[in-house]
Short mmCIF file of C-alpha atoms in Angstrom, two decimals:
data_model
loop_
_atom_site.label_atom_id
_atom_site.label_comp_id
_atom_site.label_asym_id
_atom_site.label_seq_id
_atom_site.Cartn_x
_atom_site.Cartn_y
_atom_site.Cartn_z
CA MET A 1 -4.24 22.06 -15.54
CA GLY A 2 -7.53 23.94 -15.95
CA LEU A 3 -10.99 22.68 -15.09
CA ALA A 4 -12.20 23.03 -18.69
CA THR A 5 -9.38 20.79 -19.94
CA ILE A 6 -10.20 18.15 -17.34
CA GLN A 7 -13.92 18.26 -18.12
CA VAL A 8 -13.25 17.69 -21.81
CA ALA A 9 -10.80 14.89 -21.05
CA THR A 10 -13.30 13.02 -18.84
CA ASN A 11 -16.37 13.78 -20.98
CA ASN A 12 -17.60 15.99 -18.14
CA PHE A 13 -17.05 13.24 -15.55
CA SER A 14 -19.33 10.77 -17.31
CA ASN A 15 -20.25 7.52 -15.58
CA GLN A 16 -18.64 5.64 -18.46
CA ASN A 17 -15.31 7.15 -17.45
CA LYS A 18 -15.58 6.31 -13.75
CA ILE A 19 -12.87 3.83 -12.74
CA GLY A 20 -12.85 4.01 -8.96
CA GLU A 21 -14.70 5.12 -5.86
CA GLY A 22 -13.53 5.84 -2.33
CA GLY A 23 -14.63 7.54 0.85
CA LEU A 24 -13.39 10.92 -0.39
CA GLY A 25 -14.86 10.86 -3.88
CA LEU A 26 -14.60 9.32 -7.34
CA VAL A 27 -11.79 8.62 -9.80
CA TYR A 28 -12.25 9.08 -13.56
CA LYS A 29 -10.24 8.10 -16.58
CA GLY A 30 -9.58 10.87 -19.09
CA ARG A 31 -7.75 11.52 -22.34
CA LEU A 32 -6.10 14.84 -23.11
CA ALA A 33 -6.24 16.42 -26.57
CA GLU A 34 -2.76 15.15 -27.42
CA GLY A 35 -3.84 11.59 -26.55
CA LYS A 36 -2.27 11.18 -23.12
CA GLU A 37 -4.42 9.17 -20.69
CA ILE A 38 -4.93 10.54 -17.19
CA ALA A 39 -6.69 9.63 -13.94
CA VAL A 40 -8.65 12.34 -12.13
CA LYS A 41 -9.55 12.16 -8.44
CA ARG A 42 -12.70 14.25 -7.89
CA LEU A 43 -13.49 14.95 -4.25
CA SER A 44 -17.08 14.89 -3.13
CA GLU A 45 -18.64 18.28 -2.39
CA THR A 46 -19.21 17.38 1.26
CA SER A 47 -15.70 16.09 1.95
CA VAL A 48 -14.05 18.80 4.08
CA GLN A 49 -11.40 16.37 5.24
CA GLY A 50 -10.86 15.41 1.63
CA ILE A 51 -9.90 18.98 0.72
CA VAL A 52 -7.25 18.98 3.44
CA GLU A 53 -5.90 15.69 2.18
CA LEU A 54 -5.93 16.85 -1.44
CA VAL A 55 -3.80 19.89 -0.59
CA SER A 56 -1.45 17.65 1.41
CA GLU A 57 -1.21 15.18 -1.46
CA VAL A 58 -0.48 17.85 -4.06
CA ALA A 59 2.18 19.46 -1.87
CA LEU A 60 3.93 16.13 -1.36
CA ILE A 61 3.69 14.39 -4.74
CA ALA A 62 4.82 17.50 -6.60
CA LYS A 63 8.19 17.14 -4.89
CA LEU A 64 8.63 13.41 -5.53
CA GLN A 65 10.24 11.78 -8.55
CA HIS A 66 10.71 8.01 -8.46
CA ARG A 67 9.80 5.12 -10.73
CA ASN A 68 7.78 3.52 -7.90
CA ILE A 69 5.86 6.66 -6.93
CA VAL A 70 2.83 7.80 -8.92
CA THR A 71 3.44 10.91 -11.04
CA LEU A 72 1.37 14.04 -10.40
CA LEU A 73 0.30 15.80 -13.61
CA GLY A 74 -1.76 18.67 -12.20
CA CYS A 75 -4.65 19.80 -10.04
CA SER A 76 -7.58 22.20 -10.14
CA LEU A 77 -9.51 24.06 -7.44
CA GLU A 78 -11.79 26.01 -9.80
CA GLN A 79 -15.57 26.51 -9.40
CA ASN A 80 -15.83 24.55 -6.13
CA GLU A 81 -14.23 21.50 -7.76
CA GLU A 82 -11.27 19.83 -6.03
CA LEU A 83 -9.43 17.72 -8.60
CA LEU A 84 -6.13 15.86 -8.60
CA VAL A 85 -4.72 14.67 -11.94
CA ARG A 86 -2.16 11.86 -12.06
CA GLU A 87 -0.81 9.40 -14.58
CA TYR A 88 -3.26 6.70 -15.62
CA MET A 89 -2.45 3.16 -14.53
CA PRO A 90 -4.38 0.67 -16.74
CA ASN A 91 -4.44 -2.19 -14.24
CA LYS A 92 -5.78 0.08 -11.50
CA SER A 93 -4.94 -0.90 -7.92
CA LEU A 94 -3.29 -4.05 -6.63
CA ASP A 95 -6.27 -5.03 -4.49
CA MET A 96 -8.56 -5.11 -7.53
CA VAL A 97 -6.29 -7.69 -9.15
CA LEU A 98 -4.97 -9.61 -6.16
CA PHE A 99 -8.32 -10.29 -4.49
CA ASP A 100 -10.24 -11.09 -7.67
CA SER A 101 -9.79 -14.78 -8.53
CA SER A 102 -10.53 -14.10 -12.20
CA LYS A 103 -7.65 -11.59 -12.40
CA SER A 104 -5.12 -12.81 -9.84
CA MET A 105 -3.96 -15.60 -12.16
CA ARG A 106 -2.05 -12.88 -14.01
CA LEU A 107 0.11 -12.46 -10.93
CA ASP A 108 2.59 -15.31 -11.11
CA CYS A 109 5.26 -15.68 -8.46
CA LYS A 110 7.83 -13.61 -10.36
CA THR A 111 5.37 -10.75 -10.86
CA ARG A 112 4.45 -10.75 -7.17
CA ARG A 113 8.11 -10.58 -6.18
CA LYS A 114 8.57 -7.63 -8.53
CA ILE A 115 5.58 -5.89 -6.93
CA VAL A 116 6.96 -6.46 -3.43
CA HIS A 117 10.42 -5.27 -4.46
CA GLY A 118 9.06 -2.19 -6.23
CA VAL A 119 6.95 -1.14 -3.25
CA ALA A 120 9.94 -1.66 -0.97
CA ARG A 121 12.09 0.58 -3.17
CA GLY A 122 9.34 3.21 -3.27
CA LEU A 123 9.10 3.24 0.52
CA LEU A 124 12.88 3.44 0.84
CA TYR A 125 12.80 6.52 -1.38
CA LEU A 126 10.11 8.13 0.80
CA HIS A 127 11.91 7.33 4.05
CA GLU A 128 15.56 7.88 3.19
CA ASP A 129 16.40 8.80 -0.40
CA SER A 130 14.18 11.79 -1.18
CA HIS A 131 14.98 15.25 0.20
CA LEU A 132 12.09 14.75 2.64
CA LYS A 133 11.47 12.11 5.29
CA ILE A 134 7.93 11.01 4.43
CA ILE A 135 5.70 8.62 6.37
CA HIS A 136 2.91 7.38 4.08
CA ARG A 137 0.56 6.24 6.92
CA ASP A 138 -1.87 4.43 4.59
CA LEU A 139 0.17 1.90 2.65
CA LYS A 140 -2.13 -0.90 1.48
CA ALA A 141 -2.99 -2.94 -1.60
CA GLY A 142 -5.59 -0.36 -2.64
CA ASN A 143 -2.90 2.35 -2.78
CA ILE A 144 -0.52 0.41 -5.02
CA LEU A 145 -1.24 1.14 -8.70
CA LEU A 146 -0.26 -1.12 -11.61
CA ASP A 147 0.51 -0.17 -15.20
CA ASP A 148 0.21 -2.29 -18.37
CA ASP A 149 3.27 -4.34 -17.43
CA MET A 150 2.26 -4.69 -13.77
CA ASN A 151 4.89 -2.16 -12.76
CA ARG A 152 3.93 -0.85 -9.33
CA LYS A 153 3.66 2.65 -7.96
CA ILE A 154 2.69 3.94 -4.51
CA SER A 155 -0.17 6.45 -4.59
CA ASP A 156 -2.55 8.38 -2.32
CA PHE A 157 -0.46 10.65 -0.12
CA GLY A 158 -3.36 12.47 1.51
CA MET A 159 -2.53 11.04 4.95
CA ALA A 160 1.24 11.28 4.59
CA ARG A 161 3.33 13.29 7.03
CA ILE A 162 6.83 14.73 6.88
CA LEU A 163 9.27 14.19 9.75
CA GLY A 164 12.09 16.60 10.54
CA ASP A 165 15.68 15.65 9.76
CA ASN A 166 16.38 14.64 13.34
CA GLN A 167 12.89 13.36 14.10
CA ILE A 168 12.34 9.61 14.43
CA VAL A 169 8.72 9.39 15.58
CA ALA A 170 5.66 11.60 15.89
CA ASN A 171 2.20 11.16 17.30
CA THR A 172 -1.31 12.32 16.56
CA ASN A 173 -4.62 12.61 18.35
CA ARG A 174 -6.38 11.64 15.11
CA VAL A 175 -5.49 8.12 14.05
CA ALA A 176 -6.18 7.87 10.32
CA GLY A 177 -5.48 5.00 7.97
CA THR A 178 -6.84 1.54 7.29
CA TYR A 179 -7.31 -0.97 10.08
CA GLY A 180 -5.58 -4.25 9.38
CA TYR A 181 -2.53 -2.41 7.99
CA MET A 182 -1.90 -0.12 10.96
CA ALA A 183 0.91 -0.84 13.41
CA PRO A 184 -0.13 -1.59 17.02
CA GLU A 185 1.62 1.49 18.42
CA TYR A 186 -0.26 3.67 15.94
CA VAL A 187 -3.65 2.10 16.64
CA MET A 188 -3.29 2.24 20.41
CA GLU A 189 -1.09 5.31 21.02
CA GLY A 190 -1.19 7.38 17.83
CA ILE A 191 2.58 6.96 17.35
CA PHE A 192 3.79 6.83 13.74
CA SER A 193 7.23 6.51 12.23
CA MET A 194 9.08 4.87 9.37
CA LYS A 195 8.63 1.64 11.31
CA SER A 196 4.82 1.96 11.18
CA ASP A 197 5.10 2.08 7.38
CA VAL A 198 7.35 -0.98 7.58
CA TYR A 199 4.57 -2.77 9.47
CA SER A 200 2.05 -1.92 6.73
CA PHE A 201 4.52 -3.19 4.14
CA GLY A 202 4.83 -6.48 6.03
CA VAL A 203 1.06 -6.93 6.01
CA LEU A 204 1.05 -6.22 2.26
CA VAL A 205 3.75 -8.85 1.65
CA LEU A 206 1.74 -11.51 3.46
CA GLU A 207 -1.38 -10.55 1.48
CA VAL A 208 0.49 -10.79 -1.83
CA ILE A 209 1.76 -14.28 -1.00
CA SER A 210 -1.47 -15.64 0.48
CA GLU A 211 -3.99 -13.76 -1.67
CA THR A 212 -5.89 -13.20 1.58
CA LYS A 213 -6.93 -9.83 3.01
CA SER A 214 -5.40 -8.97 6.36
CA SER A 215 -8.89 -8.66 7.83
CA HIS A 216 -9.85 -12.20 6.78
CA SER A 217 -8.83 -15.52 8.28
CA HIS A 218 -6.64 -17.79 6.20
CA ALA A 219 -8.21 -20.94 4.77
CA ILE A 220 -5.60 -23.19 6.42
CA GLU A 221 -6.19 -21.60 9.84
CA PRO A 222 -9.90 -20.70 10.01
CA GLY A 223 -10.83 -18.15 12.66
CA GLN A 224 -7.32 -16.68 12.90
CA THR A 225 -6.11 -13.43 11.36
CA LEU A 226 -3.76 -13.61 8.40
CA LEU A 227 -0.87 -12.48 10.60
CA ALA A 228 -1.56 -15.10 13.26
CA SER A 229 -1.87 -17.79 10.58
CA ALA A 230 1.40 -16.72 8.96
CA TRP A 231 3.24 -16.86 12.28
CA LYS A 232 1.85 -20.27 13.23
CA LEU A 233 2.58 -21.86 9.85
CA TRP A 234 6.08 -20.35 9.67
CA SER A 235 7.00 -21.36 13.23
CA HIS A 236 5.89 -24.94 12.52
CA GLY A 237 7.91 -25.19 9.33
CA ARG A 238 4.80 -25.07 7.15
CA ALA A 239 5.25 -21.59 5.66
CA LEU A 240 4.44 -22.72 2.11
CA GLU A 241 0.88 -23.54 3.23
CA LEU A 242 0.26 -19.80 3.46
CA MET A 243 0.90 -19.48 -0.29
CA ASP A 244 -2.15 -19.22 -2.50
CA ALA A 245 -2.86 -22.33 -4.57
CA SER A 246 -2.61 -20.35 -7.81
CA LEU A 247 1.15 -19.97 -7.27
CA LYS A 248 1.93 -23.68 -7.07
CA GLN A 249 2.87 -23.83 -10.75
CA SER A 250 5.28 -20.89 -10.61
CA TYR A 251 6.65 -20.58 -7.09
CA ASP A 252 10.28 -20.69 -6.02
CA ALA A 253 10.74 -23.02 -3.06
CA ASP A 254 13.37 -20.70 -1.57
CA ARG A 255 11.96 -17.26 -2.33
CA VAL A 256 8.37 -17.73 -1.15
CA PRO A 257 9.29 -18.78 2.42
CA LYS A 258 11.82 -15.95 2.42
CA CYS A 259 9.11 -13.43 1.50
CA ILE A 260 6.91 -14.77 4.30
CA HIS A 261 9.86 -14.51 6.68
CA ILE A 262 10.45 -10.88 5.64
CA GLY A 263 6.76 -10.10 6.09
CA LEU A 264 6.86 -11.49 9.62
CA LEU A 265 9.98 -9.46 10.46
CA CYS A 266 8.16 -6.33 9.34
CA VAL A 267 5.03 -6.95 11.44
CA GLN A 268 6.80 -7.58 14.74
CA GLU A 269 4.99 -5.95 17.65
CA ASP A 270 7.95 -3.92 18.91
CA ALA A 271 8.80 -1.28 16.31
CA LYS A 272 12.47 -1.42 17.31
CA ASN A 273 12.65 -5.03 16.11
CA ARG A 274 11.34 -4.24 12.63
CA PRO A 275 13.97 -3.72 9.93
CA CYS A 276 14.36 -0.38 8.16
CA MET A 277 13.41 -0.23 4.49
CA SER A 278 17.04 -0.15 3.33
CA SER A 279 17.51 -3.56 4.96
CA VAL A 280 14.21 -4.81 3.56
CA VAL A 281 15.23 -3.88 0.00
CA VAL A 282 18.45 -5.88 0.43
CA MET A 283 16.51 -8.82 1.89
CA VAL A 284 13.93 -8.88 -0.90
CA GLY A 285 16.39 -8.42 -3.74
CA GLY A 286 19.36 -10.38 -2.42
CA ASN A 287 20.19 -14.07 -2.63
CA GLY A 288 21.45 -16.09 0.28
CA THR A 289 20.90 -13.31 2.82
CA GLU A 290 20.60 -14.82 6.29
CA LEU A 291 17.57 -13.42 8.09
CA PRO A 292 17.03 -13.10 11.84
CA GLY A 293 14.10 -14.90 13.39
CA PRO A 294 10.93 -12.85 13.96
CA THR A 295 9.44 -12.58 17.42
CA LYS A 296 6.07 -14.11 18.20
CA LEU A 297 3.01 -11.86 18.06
CA MET A 298 2.07 -10.69 21.55
CA SER A 299 -1.42 -11.53 22.71
CA LEU A 300 -2.49 -7.99 23.63
CA ALA A 301 -1.71 -6.50 20.21
CA GLY A 302 -3.00 -9.62 18.54
CA ARG A 303 -6.37 -9.22 20.24
CA ALA A 304 -6.46 -5.53 19.37
CA LEU A 305 -5.74 -6.26 15.73
CA SER A 306 -8.40 -8.96 15.65
CA ILE A 307 -10.97 -6.55 17.03
CA LEU A 308 -9.91 -3.70 14.77
CA GLY A 309 -9.05 -5.85 11.76
CA SER A 310 -10.80 -4.41 8.72
CA ASP A 311 -9.86 -3.32 5.23
CA LYS A 312 -12.06 -0.21 5.59
CA PRO A 313 -10.39 3.20 5.93
CA LEU A 314 -10.55 4.92 9.30
CA LEU A 315 -11.53 8.56 8.77
#
């Protein structure tokens, strides 16, 4: 897709078309001549790291085809512009709906379960069902996009990495992602794997149920992280107290505690104890599935996460 086409579609990147802003640049809404709506990520001129991530994202998304993965439509590297064009998602990102009290009422319990299930299926595709073994490394509410019907798609693959067929884990000297969603072994040792994505998914599940950011303390347990609150309430048989009040009219007394239970299984400190995404998909979508008990959060990792807990990207 050429630069001229994108400029016309976005009215030359007018402020009226701006729909998002991140550390790497801006996102604009556009409309092609045939009427198709698009979203354009425009990297800032000073973002050297952003260029690397754009190339990585293009290389990865172009090879992926799944209903829960955002669709790449094109890119442009003309005239010192670095642009990524993807399908437009009218409801923007999950965090903009979930953490806005005026919008979150649209997310009843059934819709939230569908979001959780869709993200789980998208991750399963990345980990096991595509022809690549992809670790997202930055799964969070801000990277889950929603269409008109609140259908969910995983986006932003700039930090993603591919593992070899026989490779289980890898490590890096540059820890990149978003604190609060990052697994303890990744934060402290730079080790990432499918299980570190599972951890991020678990955090996301607890956020969707509680409507509380991972970096914030829960109202029922002031001063404690969301994860610590979830564990304490669940272990004392009070799991439903983690649920946001807005869900009280639509919640399922069996499914909500089950979602919290699954979230806690996914955020266990030892990566070996976390389920794989194929098991998670069965847990989320199945009825009557007996779940193992999660292990208690260890104090060392808990303190580290409290210190590092933030919904800001680490670049």
